[in-house]
PDB file of C-alpha atoms in Angstrom:
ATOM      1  CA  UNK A  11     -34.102 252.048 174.042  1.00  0.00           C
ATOM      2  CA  UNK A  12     -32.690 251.235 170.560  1.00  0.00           C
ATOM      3  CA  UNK A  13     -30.259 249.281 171.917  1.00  0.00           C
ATOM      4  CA  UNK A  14     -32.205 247.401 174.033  1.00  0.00           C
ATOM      5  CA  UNK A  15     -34.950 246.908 171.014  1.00  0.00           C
ATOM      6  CA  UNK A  16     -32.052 245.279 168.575  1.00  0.00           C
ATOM      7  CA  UNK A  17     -30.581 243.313 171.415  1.00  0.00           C
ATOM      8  CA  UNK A  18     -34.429 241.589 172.116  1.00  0.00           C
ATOM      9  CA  UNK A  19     -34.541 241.274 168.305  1.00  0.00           C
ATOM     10  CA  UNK A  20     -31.864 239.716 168.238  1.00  0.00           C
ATOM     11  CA  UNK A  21     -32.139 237.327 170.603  1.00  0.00           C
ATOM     12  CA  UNK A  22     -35.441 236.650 169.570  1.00  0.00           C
ATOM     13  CA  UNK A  23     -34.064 235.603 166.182  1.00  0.00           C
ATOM     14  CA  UNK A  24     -31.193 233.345 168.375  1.00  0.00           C
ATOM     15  CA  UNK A  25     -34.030 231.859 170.354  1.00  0.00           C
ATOM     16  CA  UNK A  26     -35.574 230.655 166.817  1.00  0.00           C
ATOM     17  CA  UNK A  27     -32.765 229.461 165.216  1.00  0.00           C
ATOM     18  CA  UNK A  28     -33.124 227.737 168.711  1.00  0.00           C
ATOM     19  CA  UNK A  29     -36.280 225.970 168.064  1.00  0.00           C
ATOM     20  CA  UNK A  30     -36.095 225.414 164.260  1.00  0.00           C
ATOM     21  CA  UNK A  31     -32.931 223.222 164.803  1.00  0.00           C
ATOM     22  CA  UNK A  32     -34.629 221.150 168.096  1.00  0.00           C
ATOM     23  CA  UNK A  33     -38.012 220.988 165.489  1.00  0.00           C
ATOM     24  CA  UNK A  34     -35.430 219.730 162.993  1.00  0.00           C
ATOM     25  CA  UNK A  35     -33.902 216.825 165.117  1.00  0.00           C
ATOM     26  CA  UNK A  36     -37.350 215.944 166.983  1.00  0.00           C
ATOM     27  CA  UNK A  37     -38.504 215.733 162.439  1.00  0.00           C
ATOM     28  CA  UNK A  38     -36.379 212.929 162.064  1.00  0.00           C
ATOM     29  CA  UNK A  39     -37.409 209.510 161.700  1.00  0.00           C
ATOM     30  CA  UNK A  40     -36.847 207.101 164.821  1.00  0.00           C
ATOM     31  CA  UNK A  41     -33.965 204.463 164.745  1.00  0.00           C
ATOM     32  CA  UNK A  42     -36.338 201.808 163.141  1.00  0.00           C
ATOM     33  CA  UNK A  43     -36.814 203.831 160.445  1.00  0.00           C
ATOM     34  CA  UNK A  44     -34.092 205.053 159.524  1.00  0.00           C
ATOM     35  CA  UNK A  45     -32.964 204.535 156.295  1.00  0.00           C
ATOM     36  CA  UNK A  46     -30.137 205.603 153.935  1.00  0.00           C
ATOM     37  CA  UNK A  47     -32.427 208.280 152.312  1.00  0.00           C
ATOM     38  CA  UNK A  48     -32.670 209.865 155.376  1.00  0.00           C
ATOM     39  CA  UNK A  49     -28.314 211.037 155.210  1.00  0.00           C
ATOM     40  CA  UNK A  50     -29.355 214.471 153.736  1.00  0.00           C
ATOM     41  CA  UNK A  51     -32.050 214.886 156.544  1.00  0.00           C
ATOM     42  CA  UNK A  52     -29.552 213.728 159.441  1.00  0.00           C
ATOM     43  CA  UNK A  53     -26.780 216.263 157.465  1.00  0.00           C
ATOM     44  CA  UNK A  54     -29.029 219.183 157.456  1.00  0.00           C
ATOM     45  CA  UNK A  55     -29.815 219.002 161.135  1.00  0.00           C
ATOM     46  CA  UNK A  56     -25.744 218.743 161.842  1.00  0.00           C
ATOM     47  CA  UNK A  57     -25.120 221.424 159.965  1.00  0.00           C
ATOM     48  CA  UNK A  58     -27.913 223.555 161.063  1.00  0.00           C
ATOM     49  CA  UNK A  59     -26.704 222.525 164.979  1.00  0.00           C
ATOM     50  CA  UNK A  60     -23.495 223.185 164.546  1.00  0.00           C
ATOM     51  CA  UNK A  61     -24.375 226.911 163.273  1.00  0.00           C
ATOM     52  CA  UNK A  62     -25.673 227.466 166.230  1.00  0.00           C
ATOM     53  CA  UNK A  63     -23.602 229.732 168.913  1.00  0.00           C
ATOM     54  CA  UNK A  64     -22.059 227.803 171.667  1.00  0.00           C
ATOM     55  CA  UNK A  65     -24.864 229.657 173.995  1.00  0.00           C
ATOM     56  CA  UNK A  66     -27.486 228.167 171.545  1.00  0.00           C
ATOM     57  CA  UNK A  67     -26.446 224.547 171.832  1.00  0.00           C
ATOM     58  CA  UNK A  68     -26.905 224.334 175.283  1.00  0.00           C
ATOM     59  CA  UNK A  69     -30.424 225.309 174.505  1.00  0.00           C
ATOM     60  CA  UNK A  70     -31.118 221.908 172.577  1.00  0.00           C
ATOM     61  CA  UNK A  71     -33.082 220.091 174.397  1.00  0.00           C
ATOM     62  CA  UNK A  72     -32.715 217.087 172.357  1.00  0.00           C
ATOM     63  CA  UNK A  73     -29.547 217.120 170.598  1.00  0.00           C
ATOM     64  CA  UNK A  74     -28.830 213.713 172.278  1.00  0.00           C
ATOM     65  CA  UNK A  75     -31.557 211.954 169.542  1.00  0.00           C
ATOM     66  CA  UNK A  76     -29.347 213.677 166.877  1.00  0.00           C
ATOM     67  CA  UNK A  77     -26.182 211.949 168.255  1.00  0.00           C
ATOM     68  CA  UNK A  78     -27.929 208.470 168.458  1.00  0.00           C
ATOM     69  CA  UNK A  79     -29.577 208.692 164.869  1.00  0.00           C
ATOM     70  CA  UNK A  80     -26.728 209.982 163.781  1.00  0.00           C
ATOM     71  CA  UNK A  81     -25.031 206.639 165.146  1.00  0.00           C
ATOM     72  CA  UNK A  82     -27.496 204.375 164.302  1.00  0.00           C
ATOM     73  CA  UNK A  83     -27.258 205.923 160.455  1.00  0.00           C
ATOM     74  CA  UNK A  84     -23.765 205.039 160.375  1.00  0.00           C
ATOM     75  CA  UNK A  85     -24.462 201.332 161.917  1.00  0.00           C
ATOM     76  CA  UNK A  86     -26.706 201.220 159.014  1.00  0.00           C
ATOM     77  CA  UNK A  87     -24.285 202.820 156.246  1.00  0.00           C
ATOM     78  CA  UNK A  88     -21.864 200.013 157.233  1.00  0.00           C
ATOM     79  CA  UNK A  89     -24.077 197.414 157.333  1.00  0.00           C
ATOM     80  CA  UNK A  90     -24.936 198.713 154.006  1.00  0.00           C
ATOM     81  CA  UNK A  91     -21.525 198.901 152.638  1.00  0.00           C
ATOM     82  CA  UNK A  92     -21.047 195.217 154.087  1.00  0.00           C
ATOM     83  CA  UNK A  93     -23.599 193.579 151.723  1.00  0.00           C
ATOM     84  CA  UNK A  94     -22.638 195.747 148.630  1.00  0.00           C
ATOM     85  CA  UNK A  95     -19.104 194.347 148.899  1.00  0.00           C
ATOM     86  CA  UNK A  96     -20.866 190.614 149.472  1.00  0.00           C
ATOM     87  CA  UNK A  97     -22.110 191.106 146.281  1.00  0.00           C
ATOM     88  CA  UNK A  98     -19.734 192.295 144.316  1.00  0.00           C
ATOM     89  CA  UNK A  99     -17.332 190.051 145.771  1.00  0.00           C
ATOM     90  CA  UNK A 100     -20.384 187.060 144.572  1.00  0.00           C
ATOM     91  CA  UNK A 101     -20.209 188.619 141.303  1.00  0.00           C
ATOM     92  CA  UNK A 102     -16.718 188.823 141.330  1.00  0.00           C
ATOM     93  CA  UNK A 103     -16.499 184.872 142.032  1.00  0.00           C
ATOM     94  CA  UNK A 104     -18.588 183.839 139.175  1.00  0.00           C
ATOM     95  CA  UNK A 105     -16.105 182.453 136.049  1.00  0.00           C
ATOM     96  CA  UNK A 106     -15.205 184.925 133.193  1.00  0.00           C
ATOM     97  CA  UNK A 107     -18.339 184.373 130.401  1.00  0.00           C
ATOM     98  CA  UNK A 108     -16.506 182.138 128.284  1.00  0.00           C
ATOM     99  CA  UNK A 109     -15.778 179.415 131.241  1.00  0.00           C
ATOM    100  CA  UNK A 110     -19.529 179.276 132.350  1.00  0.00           C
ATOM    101  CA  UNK A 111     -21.063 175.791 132.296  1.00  0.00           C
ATOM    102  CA  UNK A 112     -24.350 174.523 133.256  1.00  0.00           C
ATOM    103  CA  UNK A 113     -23.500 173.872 136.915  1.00  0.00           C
ATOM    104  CA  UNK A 114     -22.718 177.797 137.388  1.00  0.00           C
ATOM    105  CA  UNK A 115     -26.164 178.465 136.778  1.00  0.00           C
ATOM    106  CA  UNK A 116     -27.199 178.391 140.460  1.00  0.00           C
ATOM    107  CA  UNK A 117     -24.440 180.735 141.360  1.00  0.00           C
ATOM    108  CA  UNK A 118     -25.446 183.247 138.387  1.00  0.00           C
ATOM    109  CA  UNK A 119     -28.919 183.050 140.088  1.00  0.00           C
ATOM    110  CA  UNK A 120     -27.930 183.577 143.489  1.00  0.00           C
ATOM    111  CA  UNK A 121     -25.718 186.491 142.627  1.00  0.00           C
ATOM    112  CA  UNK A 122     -28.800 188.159 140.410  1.00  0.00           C
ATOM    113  CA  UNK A 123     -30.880 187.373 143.802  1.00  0.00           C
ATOM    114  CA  UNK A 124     -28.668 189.043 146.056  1.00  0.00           C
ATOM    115  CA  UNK A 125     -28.153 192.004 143.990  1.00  0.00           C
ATOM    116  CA  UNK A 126     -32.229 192.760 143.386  1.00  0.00           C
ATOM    117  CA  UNK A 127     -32.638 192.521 147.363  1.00  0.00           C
ATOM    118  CA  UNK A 128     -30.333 195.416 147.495  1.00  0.00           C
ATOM    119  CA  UNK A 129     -31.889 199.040 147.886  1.00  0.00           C
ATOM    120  CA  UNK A 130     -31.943 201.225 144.595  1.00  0.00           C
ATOM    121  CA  UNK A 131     -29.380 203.305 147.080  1.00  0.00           C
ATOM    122  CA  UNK A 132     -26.662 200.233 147.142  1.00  0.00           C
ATOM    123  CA  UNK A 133     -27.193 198.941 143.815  1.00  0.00           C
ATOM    124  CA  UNK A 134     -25.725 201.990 142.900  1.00  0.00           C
ATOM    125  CA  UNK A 135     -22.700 201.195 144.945  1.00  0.00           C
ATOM    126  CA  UNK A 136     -22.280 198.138 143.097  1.00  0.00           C
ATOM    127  CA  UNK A 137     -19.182 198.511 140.574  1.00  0.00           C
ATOM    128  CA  UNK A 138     -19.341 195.533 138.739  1.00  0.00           C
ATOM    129  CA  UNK A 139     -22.731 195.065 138.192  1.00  0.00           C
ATOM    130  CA  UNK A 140     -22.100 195.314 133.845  1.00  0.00           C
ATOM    131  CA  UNK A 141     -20.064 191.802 134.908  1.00  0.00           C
ATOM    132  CA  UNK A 142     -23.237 190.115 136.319  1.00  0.00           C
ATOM    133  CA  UNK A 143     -25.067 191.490 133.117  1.00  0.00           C
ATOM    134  CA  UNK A 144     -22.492 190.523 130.612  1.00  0.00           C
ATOM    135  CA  UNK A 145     -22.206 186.939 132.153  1.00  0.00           C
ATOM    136  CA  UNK A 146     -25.846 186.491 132.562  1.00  0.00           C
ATOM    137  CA  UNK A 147     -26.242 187.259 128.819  1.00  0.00           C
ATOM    138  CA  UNK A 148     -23.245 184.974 128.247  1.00  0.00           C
ATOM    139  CA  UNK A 149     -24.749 182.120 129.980  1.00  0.00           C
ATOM    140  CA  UNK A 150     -27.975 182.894 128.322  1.00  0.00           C
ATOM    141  CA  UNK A 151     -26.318 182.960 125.197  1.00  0.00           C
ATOM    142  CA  UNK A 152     -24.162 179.718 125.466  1.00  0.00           C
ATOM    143  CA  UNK A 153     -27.805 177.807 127.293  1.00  0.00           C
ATOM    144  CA  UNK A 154     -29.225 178.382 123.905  1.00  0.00           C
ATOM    145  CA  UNK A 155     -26.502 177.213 121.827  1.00  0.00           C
ATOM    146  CA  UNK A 156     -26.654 174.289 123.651  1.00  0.00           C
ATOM    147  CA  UNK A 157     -30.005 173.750 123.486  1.00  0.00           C
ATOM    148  CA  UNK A 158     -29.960 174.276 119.402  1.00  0.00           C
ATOM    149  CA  UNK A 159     -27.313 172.070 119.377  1.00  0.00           C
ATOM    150  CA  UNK A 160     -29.532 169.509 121.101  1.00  0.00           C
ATOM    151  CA  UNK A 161     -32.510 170.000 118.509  1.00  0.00           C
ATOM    152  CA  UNK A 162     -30.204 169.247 115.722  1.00  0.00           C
ATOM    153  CA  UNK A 163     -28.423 166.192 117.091  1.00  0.00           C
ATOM    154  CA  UNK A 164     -31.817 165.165 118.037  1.00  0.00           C
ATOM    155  CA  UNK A 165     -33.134 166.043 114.508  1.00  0.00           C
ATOM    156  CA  UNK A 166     -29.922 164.582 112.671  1.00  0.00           C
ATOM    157  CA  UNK A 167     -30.827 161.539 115.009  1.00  0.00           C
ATOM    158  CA  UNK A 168     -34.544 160.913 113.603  1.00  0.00           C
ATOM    159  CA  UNK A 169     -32.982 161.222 110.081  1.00  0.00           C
ATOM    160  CA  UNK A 170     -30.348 158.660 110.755  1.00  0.00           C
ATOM    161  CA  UNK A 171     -32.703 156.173 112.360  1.00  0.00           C
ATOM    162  CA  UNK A 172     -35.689 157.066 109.318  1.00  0.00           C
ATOM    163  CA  UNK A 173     -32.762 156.323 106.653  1.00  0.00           C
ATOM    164  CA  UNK A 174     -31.662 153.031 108.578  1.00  0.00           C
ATOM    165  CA  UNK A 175     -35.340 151.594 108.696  1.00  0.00           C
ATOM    166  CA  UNK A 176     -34.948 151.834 105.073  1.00  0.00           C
ATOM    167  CA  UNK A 177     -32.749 149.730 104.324  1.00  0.00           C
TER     168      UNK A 177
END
């Protein structure tokens, strides 16, 4: 009787391990959802599947969603991955801060653009983002030099015309 009572225990407590792991998969968001903040959630139910006896796993009913999330999170990771490296490689393009002219303004832009419509998850990714910064302050830097520059060749303009009527 004792062994008969810790055998049904103990397949009691294999039939529940069982059911938390198909309750973990059928938890998971759908494809459309998916998103790279779910990787964690898709780990945990891998891991919690694959702790399962080989007896167990044929008792998941819907291990088959696991796969295809699974898949679909990696589709995602790459695509992911894909525009990261676009933007780095945009950022990467733009001229060292001491070469940047007025007509590189439009590509500073675009490359400040494309980085903000990155998640908070890829911006992370992004290596040389203190580049964009240190050219955008650069640019910034040398637009108002120029336009100072303007003011006073403007203002050295009015004197030289106001002393000319002079005379």
């Amino acid at each position: 009787v004792e062994k008969e009572t810790a055998y049904t225990a103990a397949a009691n407590a294999a039939v529940r391990l069982t059911e938390q792991v198909i309750d973990q998969i059928a938890a998971l968001p759908s494809i459309i959802l998916l998103e790279e903040e779910h990787q964690l959630q898709l780990e945990e139910a891998r891991a919690a599947y694959n702790a399962l006896s080989d007896v167990q796993k044929t008792f998941v009913s819907n291990y088959d969603e696991l796969v295809v999330r699974e898949q679909a999170y990696q589709a995602l990771e790459e695509a992911a991955t894909q525009e990261v490296q676009a933007v780095m490689a945009q950022i990467a393009a733009l001229p060292a801060p001491i070469q940047l002219i007025e007509e590189h303004q439009f590509a500073l832009q675009a490359a400040r653009a494309a980085y903000d419509a990155l998640t908070d998850a890829q911006k992370a990714r992004v290596t040389n983002y203190n580049e964009l910064v240190e050219k955008e302050t650069a640019y910034t830097a040398a637009a108002n030099a120029a336009v100072r520059l303007t003011e006073i060749t403007v203002k050295e303009a009015v004197v030289s015309l106001t002393v000319g009527d002079t005379h």
